[in-house]
Tab-separated table of C-alpha atoms in Angstrom:
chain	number	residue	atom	x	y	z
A	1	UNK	CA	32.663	-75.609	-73.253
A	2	UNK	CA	29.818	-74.174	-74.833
A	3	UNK	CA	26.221	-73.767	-73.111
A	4	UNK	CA	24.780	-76.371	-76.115
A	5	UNK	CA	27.140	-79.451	-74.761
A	6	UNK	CA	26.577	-78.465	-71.041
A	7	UNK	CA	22.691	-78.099	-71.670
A	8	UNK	CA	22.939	-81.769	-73.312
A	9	UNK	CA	25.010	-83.132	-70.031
A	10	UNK	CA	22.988	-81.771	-67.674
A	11	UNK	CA	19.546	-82.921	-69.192
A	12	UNK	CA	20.672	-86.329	-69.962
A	13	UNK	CA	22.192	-86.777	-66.454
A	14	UNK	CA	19.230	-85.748	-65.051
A	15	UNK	CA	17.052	-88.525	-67.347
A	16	UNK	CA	19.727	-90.996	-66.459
A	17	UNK	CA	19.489	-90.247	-62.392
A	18	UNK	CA	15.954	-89.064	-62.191
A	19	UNK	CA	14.022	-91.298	-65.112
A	20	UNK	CA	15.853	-94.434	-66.336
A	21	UNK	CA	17.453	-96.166	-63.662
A	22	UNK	CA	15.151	-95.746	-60.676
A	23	UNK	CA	12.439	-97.480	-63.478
A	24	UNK	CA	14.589	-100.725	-63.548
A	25	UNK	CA	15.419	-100.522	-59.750
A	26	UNK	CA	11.409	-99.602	-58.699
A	27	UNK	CA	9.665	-101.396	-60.985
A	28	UNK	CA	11.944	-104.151	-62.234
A	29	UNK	CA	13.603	-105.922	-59.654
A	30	UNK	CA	12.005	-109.144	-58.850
A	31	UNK	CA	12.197	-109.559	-55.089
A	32	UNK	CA	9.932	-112.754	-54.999
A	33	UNK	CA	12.081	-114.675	-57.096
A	34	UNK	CA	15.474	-112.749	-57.249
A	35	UNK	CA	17.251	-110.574	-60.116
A	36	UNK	CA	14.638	-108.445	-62.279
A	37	UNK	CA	10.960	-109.194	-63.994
A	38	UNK	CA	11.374	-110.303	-67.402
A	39	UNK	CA	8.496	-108.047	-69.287
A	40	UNK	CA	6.575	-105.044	-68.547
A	41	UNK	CA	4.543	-104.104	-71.971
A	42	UNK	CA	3.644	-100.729	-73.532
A	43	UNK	CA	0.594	-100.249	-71.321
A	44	UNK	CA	2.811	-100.306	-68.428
A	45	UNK	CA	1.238	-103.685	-67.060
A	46	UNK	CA	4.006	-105.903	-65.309
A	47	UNK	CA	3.757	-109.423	-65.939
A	48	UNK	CA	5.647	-110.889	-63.441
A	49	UNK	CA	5.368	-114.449	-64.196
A	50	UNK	CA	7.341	-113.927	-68.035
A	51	UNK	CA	10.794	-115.537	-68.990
A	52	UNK	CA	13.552	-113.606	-67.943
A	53	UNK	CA	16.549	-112.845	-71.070
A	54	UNK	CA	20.122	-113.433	-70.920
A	55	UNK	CA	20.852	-109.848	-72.567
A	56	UNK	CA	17.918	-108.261	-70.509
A	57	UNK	CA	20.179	-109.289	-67.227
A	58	UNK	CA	23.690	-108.547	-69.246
A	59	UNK	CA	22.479	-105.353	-70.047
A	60	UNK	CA	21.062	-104.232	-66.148
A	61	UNK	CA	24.747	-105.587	-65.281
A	62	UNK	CA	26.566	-103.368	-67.956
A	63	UNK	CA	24.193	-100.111	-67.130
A	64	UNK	CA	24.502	-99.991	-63.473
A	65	UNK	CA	27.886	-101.299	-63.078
A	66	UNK	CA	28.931	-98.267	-65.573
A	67	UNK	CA	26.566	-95.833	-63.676
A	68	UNK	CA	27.982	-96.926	-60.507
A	69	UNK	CA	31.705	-96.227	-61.767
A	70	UNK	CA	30.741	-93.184	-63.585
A	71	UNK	CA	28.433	-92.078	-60.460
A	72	UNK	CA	29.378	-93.796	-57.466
A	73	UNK	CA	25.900	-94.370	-56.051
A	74	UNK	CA	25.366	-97.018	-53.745
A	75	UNK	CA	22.323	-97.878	-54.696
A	76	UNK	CA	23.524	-98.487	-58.670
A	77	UNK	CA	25.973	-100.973	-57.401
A	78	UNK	CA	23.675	-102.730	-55.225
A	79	UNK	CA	21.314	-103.126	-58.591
A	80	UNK	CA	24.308	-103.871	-60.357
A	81	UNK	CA	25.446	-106.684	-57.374
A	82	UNK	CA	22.063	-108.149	-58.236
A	83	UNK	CA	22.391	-108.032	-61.373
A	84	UNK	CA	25.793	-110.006	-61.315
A	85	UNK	CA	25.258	-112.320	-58.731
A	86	UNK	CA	21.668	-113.412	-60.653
A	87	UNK	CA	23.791	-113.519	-63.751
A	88	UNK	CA	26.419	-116.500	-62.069
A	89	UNK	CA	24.275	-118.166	-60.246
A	90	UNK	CA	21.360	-118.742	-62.569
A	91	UNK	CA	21.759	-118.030	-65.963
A	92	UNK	CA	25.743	-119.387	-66.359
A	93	UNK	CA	26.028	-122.778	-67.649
A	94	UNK	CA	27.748	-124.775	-65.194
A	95	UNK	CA	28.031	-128.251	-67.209
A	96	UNK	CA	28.395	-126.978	-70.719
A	97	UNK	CA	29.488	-123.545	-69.984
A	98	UNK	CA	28.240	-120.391	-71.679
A	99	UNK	CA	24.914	-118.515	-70.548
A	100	UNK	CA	21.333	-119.999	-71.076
A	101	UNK	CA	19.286	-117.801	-73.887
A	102	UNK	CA	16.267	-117.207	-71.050
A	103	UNK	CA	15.185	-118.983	-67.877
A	104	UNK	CA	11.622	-119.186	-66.013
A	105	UNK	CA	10.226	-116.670	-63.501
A	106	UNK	CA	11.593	-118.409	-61.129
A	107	UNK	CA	15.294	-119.351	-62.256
A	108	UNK	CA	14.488	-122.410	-63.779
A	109	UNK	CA	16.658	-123.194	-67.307
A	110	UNK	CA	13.677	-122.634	-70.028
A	111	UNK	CA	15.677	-122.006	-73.600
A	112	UNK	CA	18.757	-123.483	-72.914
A	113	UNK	CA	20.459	-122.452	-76.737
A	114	UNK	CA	23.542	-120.889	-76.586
A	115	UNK	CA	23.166	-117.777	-78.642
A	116	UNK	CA	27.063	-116.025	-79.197
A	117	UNK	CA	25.170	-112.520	-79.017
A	118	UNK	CA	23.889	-113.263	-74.937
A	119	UNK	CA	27.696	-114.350	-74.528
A	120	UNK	CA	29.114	-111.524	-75.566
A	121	UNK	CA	26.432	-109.026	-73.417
A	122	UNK	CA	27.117	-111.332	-70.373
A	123	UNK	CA	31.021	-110.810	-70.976
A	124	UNK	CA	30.139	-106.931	-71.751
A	125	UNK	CA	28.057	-106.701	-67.663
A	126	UNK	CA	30.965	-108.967	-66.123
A	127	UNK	CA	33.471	-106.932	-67.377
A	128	UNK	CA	32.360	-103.478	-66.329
A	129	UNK	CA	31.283	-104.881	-62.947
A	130	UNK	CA	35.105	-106.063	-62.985
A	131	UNK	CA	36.422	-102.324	-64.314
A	132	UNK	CA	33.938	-100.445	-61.509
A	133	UNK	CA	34.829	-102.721	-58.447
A	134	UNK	CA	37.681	-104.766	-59.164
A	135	UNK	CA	35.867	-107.982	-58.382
A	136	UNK	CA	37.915	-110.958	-59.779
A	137	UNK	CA	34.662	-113.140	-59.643
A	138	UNK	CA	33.030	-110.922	-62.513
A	139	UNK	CA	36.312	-111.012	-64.488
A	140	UNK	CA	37.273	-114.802	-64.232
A	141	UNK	CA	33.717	-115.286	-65.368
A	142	UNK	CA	34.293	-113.048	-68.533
A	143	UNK	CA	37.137	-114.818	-69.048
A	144	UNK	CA	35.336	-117.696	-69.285
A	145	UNK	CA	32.813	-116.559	-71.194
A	146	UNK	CA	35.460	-115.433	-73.485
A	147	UNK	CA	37.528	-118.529	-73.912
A	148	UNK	CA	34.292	-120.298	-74.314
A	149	UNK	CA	33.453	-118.294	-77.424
A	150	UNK	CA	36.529	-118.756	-78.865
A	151	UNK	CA	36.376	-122.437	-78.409
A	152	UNK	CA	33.319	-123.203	-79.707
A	153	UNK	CA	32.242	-119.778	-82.551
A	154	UNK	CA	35.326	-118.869	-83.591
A	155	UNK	CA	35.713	-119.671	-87.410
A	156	UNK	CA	39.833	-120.222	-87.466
A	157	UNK	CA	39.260	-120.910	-91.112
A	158	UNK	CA	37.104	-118.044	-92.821
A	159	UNK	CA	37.187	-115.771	-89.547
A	160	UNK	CA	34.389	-114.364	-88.075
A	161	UNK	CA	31.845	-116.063	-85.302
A	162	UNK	CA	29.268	-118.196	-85.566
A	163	UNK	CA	25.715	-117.579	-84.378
A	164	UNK	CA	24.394	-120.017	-82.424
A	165	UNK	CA	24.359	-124.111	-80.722
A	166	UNK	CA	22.636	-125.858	-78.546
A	167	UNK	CA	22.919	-126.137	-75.122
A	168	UNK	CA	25.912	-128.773	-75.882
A	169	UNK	CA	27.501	-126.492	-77.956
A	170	UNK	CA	26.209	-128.849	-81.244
A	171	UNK	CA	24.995	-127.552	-84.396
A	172	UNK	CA	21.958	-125.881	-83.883
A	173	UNK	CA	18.961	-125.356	-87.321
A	174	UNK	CA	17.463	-122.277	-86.246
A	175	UNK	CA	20.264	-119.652	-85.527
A	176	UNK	CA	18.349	-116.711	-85.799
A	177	UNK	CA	18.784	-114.038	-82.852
A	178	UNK	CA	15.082	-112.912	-83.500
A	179	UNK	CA	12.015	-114.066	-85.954
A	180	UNK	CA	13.255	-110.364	-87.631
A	181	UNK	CA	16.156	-112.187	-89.021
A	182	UNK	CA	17.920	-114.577	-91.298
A	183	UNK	CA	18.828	-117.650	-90.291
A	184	UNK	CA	22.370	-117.242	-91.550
A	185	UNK	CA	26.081	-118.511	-89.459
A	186	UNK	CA	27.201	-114.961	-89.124
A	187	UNK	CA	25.390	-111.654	-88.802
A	188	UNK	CA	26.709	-108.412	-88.449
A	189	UNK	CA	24.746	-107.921	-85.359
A	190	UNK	CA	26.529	-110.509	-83.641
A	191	UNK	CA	29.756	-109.304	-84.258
A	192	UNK	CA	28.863	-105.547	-83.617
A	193	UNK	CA	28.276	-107.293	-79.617
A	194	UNK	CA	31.438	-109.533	-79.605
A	195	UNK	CA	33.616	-106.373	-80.417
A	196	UNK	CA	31.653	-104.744	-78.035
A	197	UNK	CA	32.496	-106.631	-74.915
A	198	UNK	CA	35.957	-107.468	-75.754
A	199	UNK	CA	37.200	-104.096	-76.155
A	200	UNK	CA	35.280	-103.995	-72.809
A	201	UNK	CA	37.280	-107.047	-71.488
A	202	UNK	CA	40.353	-105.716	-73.011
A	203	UNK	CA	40.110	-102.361	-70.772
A	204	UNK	CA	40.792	-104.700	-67.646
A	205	UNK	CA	42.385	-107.608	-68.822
A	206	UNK	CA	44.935	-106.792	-71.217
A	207	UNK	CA	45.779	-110.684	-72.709
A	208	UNK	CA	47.654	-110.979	-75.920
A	209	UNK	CA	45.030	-113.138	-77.599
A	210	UNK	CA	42.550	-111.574	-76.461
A	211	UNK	CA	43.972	-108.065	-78.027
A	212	UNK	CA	43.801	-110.256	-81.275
A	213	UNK	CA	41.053	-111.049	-81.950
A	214	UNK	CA	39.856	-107.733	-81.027
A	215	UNK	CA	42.593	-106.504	-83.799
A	216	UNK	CA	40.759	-109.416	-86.155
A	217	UNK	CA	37.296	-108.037	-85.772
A	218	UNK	CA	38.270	-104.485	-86.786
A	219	UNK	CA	39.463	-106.008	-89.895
A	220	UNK	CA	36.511	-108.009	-90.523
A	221	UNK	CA	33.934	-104.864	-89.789
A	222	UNK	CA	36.219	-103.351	-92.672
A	223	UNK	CA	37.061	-106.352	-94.627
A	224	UNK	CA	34.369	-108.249	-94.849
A	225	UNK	CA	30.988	-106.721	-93.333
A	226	UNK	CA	31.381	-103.385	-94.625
A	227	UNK	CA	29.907	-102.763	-97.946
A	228	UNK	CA	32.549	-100.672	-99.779
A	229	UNK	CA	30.212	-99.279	-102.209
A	230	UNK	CA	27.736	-97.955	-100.023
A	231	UNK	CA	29.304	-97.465	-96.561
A	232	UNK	CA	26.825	-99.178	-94.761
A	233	UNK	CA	27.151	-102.614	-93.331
A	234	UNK	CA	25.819	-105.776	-94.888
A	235	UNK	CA	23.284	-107.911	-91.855
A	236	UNK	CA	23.516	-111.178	-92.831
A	237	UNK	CA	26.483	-113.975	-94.290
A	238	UNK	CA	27.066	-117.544	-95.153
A	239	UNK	CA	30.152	-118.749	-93.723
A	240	UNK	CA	31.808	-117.876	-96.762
A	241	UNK	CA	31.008	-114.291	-96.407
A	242	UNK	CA	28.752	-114.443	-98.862
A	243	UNK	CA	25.556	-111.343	-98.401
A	244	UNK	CA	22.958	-110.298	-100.380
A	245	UNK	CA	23.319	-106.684	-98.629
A	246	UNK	CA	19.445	-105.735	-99.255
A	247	UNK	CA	18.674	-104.127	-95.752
A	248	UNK	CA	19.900	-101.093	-94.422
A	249	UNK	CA	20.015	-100.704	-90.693
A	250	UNK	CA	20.924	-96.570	-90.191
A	251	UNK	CA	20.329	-97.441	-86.415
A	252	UNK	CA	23.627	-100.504	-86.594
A	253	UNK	CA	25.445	-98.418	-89.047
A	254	UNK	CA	25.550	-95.153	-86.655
A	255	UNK	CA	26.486	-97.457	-83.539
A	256	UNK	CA	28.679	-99.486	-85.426
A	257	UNK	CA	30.913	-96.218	-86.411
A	258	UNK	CA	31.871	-95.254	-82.521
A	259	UNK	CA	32.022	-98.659	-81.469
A	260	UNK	CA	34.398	-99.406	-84.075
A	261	UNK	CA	36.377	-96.361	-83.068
A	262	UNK	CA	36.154	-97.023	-79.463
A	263	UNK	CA	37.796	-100.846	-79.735
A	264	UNK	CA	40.633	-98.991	-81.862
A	265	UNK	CA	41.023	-96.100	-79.506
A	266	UNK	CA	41.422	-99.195	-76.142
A	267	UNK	CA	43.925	-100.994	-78.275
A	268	UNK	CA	45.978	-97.518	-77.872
A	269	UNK	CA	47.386	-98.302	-82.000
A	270	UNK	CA	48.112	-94.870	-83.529
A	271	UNK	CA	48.712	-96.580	-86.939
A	272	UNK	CA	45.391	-98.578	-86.296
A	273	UNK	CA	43.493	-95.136	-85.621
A	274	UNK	CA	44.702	-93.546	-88.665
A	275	UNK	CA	44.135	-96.113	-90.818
A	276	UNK	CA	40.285	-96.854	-89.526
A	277	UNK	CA	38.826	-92.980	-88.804
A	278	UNK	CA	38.170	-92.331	-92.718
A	279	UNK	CA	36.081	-95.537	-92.720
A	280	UNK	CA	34.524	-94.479	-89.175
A	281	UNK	CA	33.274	-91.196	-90.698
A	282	UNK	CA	32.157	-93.052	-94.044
A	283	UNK	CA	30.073	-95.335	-91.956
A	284	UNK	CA	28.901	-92.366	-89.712
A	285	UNK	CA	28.135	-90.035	-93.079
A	286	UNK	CA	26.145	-93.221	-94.834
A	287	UNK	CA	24.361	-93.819	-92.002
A	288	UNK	CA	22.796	-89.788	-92.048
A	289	UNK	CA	20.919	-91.065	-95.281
A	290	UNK	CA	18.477	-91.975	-92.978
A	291	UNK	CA	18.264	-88.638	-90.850
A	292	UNK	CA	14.996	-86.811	-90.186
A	293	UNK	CA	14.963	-83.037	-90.559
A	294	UNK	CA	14.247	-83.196	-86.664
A	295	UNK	CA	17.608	-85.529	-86.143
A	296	UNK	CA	15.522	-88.181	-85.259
A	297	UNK	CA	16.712	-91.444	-87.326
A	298	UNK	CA	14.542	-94.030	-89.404
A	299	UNK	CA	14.936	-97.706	-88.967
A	300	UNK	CA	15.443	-99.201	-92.128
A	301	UNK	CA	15.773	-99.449	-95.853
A	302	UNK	CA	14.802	-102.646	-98.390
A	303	UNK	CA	17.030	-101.904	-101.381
A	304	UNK	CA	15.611	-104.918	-103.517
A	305	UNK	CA	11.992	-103.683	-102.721
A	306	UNK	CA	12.539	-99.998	-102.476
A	307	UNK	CA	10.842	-99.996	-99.189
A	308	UNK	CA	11.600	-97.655	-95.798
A	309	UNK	CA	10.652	-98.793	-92.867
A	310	UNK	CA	10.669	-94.925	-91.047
A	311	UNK	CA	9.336	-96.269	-87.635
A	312	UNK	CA	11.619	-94.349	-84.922
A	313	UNK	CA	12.944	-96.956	-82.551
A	314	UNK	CA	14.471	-96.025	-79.144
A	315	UNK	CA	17.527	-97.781	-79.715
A	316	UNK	CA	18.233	-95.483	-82.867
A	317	UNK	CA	17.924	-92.782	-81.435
A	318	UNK	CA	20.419	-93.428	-78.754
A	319	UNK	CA	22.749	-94.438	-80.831
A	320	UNK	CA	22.382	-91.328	-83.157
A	321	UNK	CA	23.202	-89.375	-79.834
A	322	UNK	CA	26.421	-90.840	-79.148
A	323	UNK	CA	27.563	-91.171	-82.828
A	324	UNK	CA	27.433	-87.954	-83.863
A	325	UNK	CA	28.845	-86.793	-80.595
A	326	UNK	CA	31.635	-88.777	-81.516
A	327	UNK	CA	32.358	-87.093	-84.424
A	328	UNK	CA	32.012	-84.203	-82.659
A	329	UNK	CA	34.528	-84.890	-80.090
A	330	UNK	CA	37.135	-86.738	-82.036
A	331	UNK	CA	36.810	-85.253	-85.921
A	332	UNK	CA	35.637	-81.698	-84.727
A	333	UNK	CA	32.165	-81.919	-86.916
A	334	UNK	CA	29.818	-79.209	-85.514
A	335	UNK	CA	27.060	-80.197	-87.184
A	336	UNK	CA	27.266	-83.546	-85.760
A	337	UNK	CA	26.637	-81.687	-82.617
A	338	UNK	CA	23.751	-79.946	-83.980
A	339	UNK	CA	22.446	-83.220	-84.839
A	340	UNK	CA	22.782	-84.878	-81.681
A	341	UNK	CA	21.221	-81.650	-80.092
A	342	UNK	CA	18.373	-82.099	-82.136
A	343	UNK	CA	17.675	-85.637	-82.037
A	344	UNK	CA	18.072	-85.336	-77.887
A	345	UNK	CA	15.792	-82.732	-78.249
A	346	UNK	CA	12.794	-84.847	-80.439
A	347	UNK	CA	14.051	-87.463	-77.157
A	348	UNK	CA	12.642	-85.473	-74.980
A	349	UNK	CA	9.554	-84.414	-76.826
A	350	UNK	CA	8.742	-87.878	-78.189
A	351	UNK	CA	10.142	-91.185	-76.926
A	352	UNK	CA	10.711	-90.530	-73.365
A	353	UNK	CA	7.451	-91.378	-70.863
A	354	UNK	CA	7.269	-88.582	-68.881
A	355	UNK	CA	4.595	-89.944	-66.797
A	356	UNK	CA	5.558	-93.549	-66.205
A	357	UNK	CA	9.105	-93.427	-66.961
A	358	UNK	CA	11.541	-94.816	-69.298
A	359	UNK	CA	11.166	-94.636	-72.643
A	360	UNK	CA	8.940	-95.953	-75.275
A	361	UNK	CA	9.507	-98.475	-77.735
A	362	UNK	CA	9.362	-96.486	-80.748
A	363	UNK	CA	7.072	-93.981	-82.730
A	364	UNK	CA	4.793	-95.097	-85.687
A	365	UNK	CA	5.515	-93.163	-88.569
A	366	UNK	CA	2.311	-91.736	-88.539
A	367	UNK	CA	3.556	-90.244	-85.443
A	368	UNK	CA	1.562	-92.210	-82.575
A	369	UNK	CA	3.263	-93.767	-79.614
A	370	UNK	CA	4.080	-97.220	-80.158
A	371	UNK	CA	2.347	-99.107	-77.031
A	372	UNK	CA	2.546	-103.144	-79.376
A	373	UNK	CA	6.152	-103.118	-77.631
A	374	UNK	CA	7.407	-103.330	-74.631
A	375	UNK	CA	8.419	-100.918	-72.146
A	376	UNK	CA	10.459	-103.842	-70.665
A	377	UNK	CA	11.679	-107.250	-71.789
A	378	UNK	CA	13.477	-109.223	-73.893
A	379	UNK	CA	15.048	-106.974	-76.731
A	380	UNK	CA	13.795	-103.570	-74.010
A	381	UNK	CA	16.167	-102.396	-71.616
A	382	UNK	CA	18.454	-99.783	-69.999
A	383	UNK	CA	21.459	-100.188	-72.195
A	384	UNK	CA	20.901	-98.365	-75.259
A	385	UNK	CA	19.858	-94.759	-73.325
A	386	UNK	CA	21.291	-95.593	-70.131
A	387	UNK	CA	24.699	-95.639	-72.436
A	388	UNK	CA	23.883	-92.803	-74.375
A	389	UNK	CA	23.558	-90.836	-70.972
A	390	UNK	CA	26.856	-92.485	-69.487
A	391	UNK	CA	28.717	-91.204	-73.087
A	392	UNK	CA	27.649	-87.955	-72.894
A	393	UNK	CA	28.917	-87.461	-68.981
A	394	UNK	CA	31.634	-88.833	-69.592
A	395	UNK	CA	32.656	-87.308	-72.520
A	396	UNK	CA	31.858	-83.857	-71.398
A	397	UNK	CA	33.087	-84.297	-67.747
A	398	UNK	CA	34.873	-81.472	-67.766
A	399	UNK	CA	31.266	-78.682	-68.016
């Protein structure tokens, strides 16, 4: 293996073991009122008393359940125990089913909408607790989770999921995930997180239906979300499919490419893998439109405006890690590898805190630290790098 892919294990596994998660087990976990503090902001101030998030706690589940099975640490499956058991008790829906969107400091239901995307994070935590332990409690609760979705989202006539419902599962008016988007029935964010978790689910639960609808999502990503003209994925639909395709997300489209190959590599379908990898690299090769000469990764484009938004998020970043180390590792591109190197490297130099740890929300395209965000909350959390860490180990196990 050469000394570029063992510097890049070694230096993330140190960030992941020495930076990242002993942040959200020091400073996070709430042991007044149980599971972890819902905000910390870019100053570094805790405020203790915030709503907690459904993904914020999905997300602590996935990332130290994974770095517990990757890792074996005790104290990663403790956080991760937490984590789960907070998740069940609190946050699950026992009348209506599903997971509340965010409760109070103090475990109290607060937005009690049930957004598909928290679903599908909660089912993403449960089921690597599940694949890491073997609990059945975490699985039969992703199974749950999962049969709930397909209950109540599930389009069985025009495919696809549906946003969001109240607590009752009735229609909801506002089904935006964030006051950054449309309000639109189906959003290619949402799915990007329900193939997520199921291919997730379908690691330790191999069910016929649930193998699918995991088959049907593929197809829509290439069907019906992709833009075939561009490569890059449309955001937002009606429930006719219908898109106006006027915002490029580089960040989405680079994720989107390995996590699309990673559901069609679980389902084990040679045919499947050689009919998809073309349209993985298009994705992956559109998505480099929005490259940096550094390998860092802009946000986003506004094709109807002509705008760029070049603000470099954390999240992007991560993401441009692991895709281009997937094509890499599985299409033998070595300047993928290059670019990963590179983008790691700005990483280090630019978005991680050094002094306080974790990382920072993003830098302004004028190149100042971007301290509006959080450093923890909501939409902030240890999923994106933690899992860019947990890729690269894993990936590279053998240096």
């Amino acid at each position: 293996m050469n000394n570029k892919i063992s510097t890049l294990r070694n230096e993330v596994e140190h960030e992941l073991t020495a930076g990242i998660l002993p942040f959200w087990i020091d400073k996070m976990t709430d042991n007044v009122h149980g599971g972890f503090y819902g905000r910390m902001d870019g100053d570094d101030v805790l405020h203790a008393e915030a709503p907690k998030g459904a993904i914020l706690n999905g997300r602590i589940l996935w990332t130290f359940s994974a770095a517990y099975r990757v890792l074996r640490k005790p104290e990663y499956l403790e956080t991760a125990t937490r984590a789960k058991r907070y998740l069940i008790d609190k946050f699950y829906d026992k009348d209506f089913g599903g997971v509340y969107w965010s409760l109070t400091a103090d475990g109290e239901p607060l937005d009690t909408k049930k957004q598909i995307y928290a679903l599908g994070f909660a089912i993403y935590g449960l089921s690597e607790y599940a694949s890491a332990t073997g609990d059945k409690e975490a699985l039969d609760y992703a199974v749950k989770l999962f049969e709930t979705i397909e209950k109540y989202s599930f389009d069985n006539e025009k495919g696809g999921y549906v946003e969001a419902f109240m607590r009752d599962w009735s229609h909801i008016d506002d089904m935006r995930l964030s006051d950054k988007d449309e309000n639109t029935s189906k959003t290619m964010n949402t799915h990007l997180h329900i193939l997520e978790p199921y291919a997730n689910l379908y690691r330790v639960w191999k069910d016929a239906r649930l193998e699918r609808q995991l088959r049907n999502m593929i197809g829509l990503f290439t069907g019906k979300i992709l833009n075939k003209k561009t490569c890059h994925l449309n955001l937002f639909f009606d429930n006719d499919w219908h898109t106006d395709g006027d915002i490029i997300s580089y960040g989405h489209d680079i994720e989107a490419s390995w996590l699309i190959h990673e559901a069609a590599l679980v389902l084990g379908d040679d045919a499947l893998l050689k009919r998809i990898e073309p349209v993985i690299v298009s994705i992956a090769r559109a998505a480099d439109e929005g490259l940096n000469p550094d390998g860092s990764m802009i946000y986003e484009r506004f094709m109807a405006k002509g705008g760029t938004d070049r603000e470099l998020h954390w999240w992007v970043q991560a993401e441009n890690v692991v895709g281009h180390v997937n094509l890499y590792q599985y299409f033998g591109d070595e300047a993928a590898l290059e670019t990963a190197v590179e983008c790691w490297r700005f990483i280090k130099d630019k978005i991680i805190d050094h002094e306080h740890g974790e990382w920072h929300w993003s830098l302004m395209a004028d190149g100042a630290v971007n301290r509006r965000d959080d450093k923890a909350g909501f939409w902030k959390c240890p999923y994106h790098n933690g899992r860019m860490c947990l890729e690269v180990i894993e990936r590279f196990a053998c240096c």
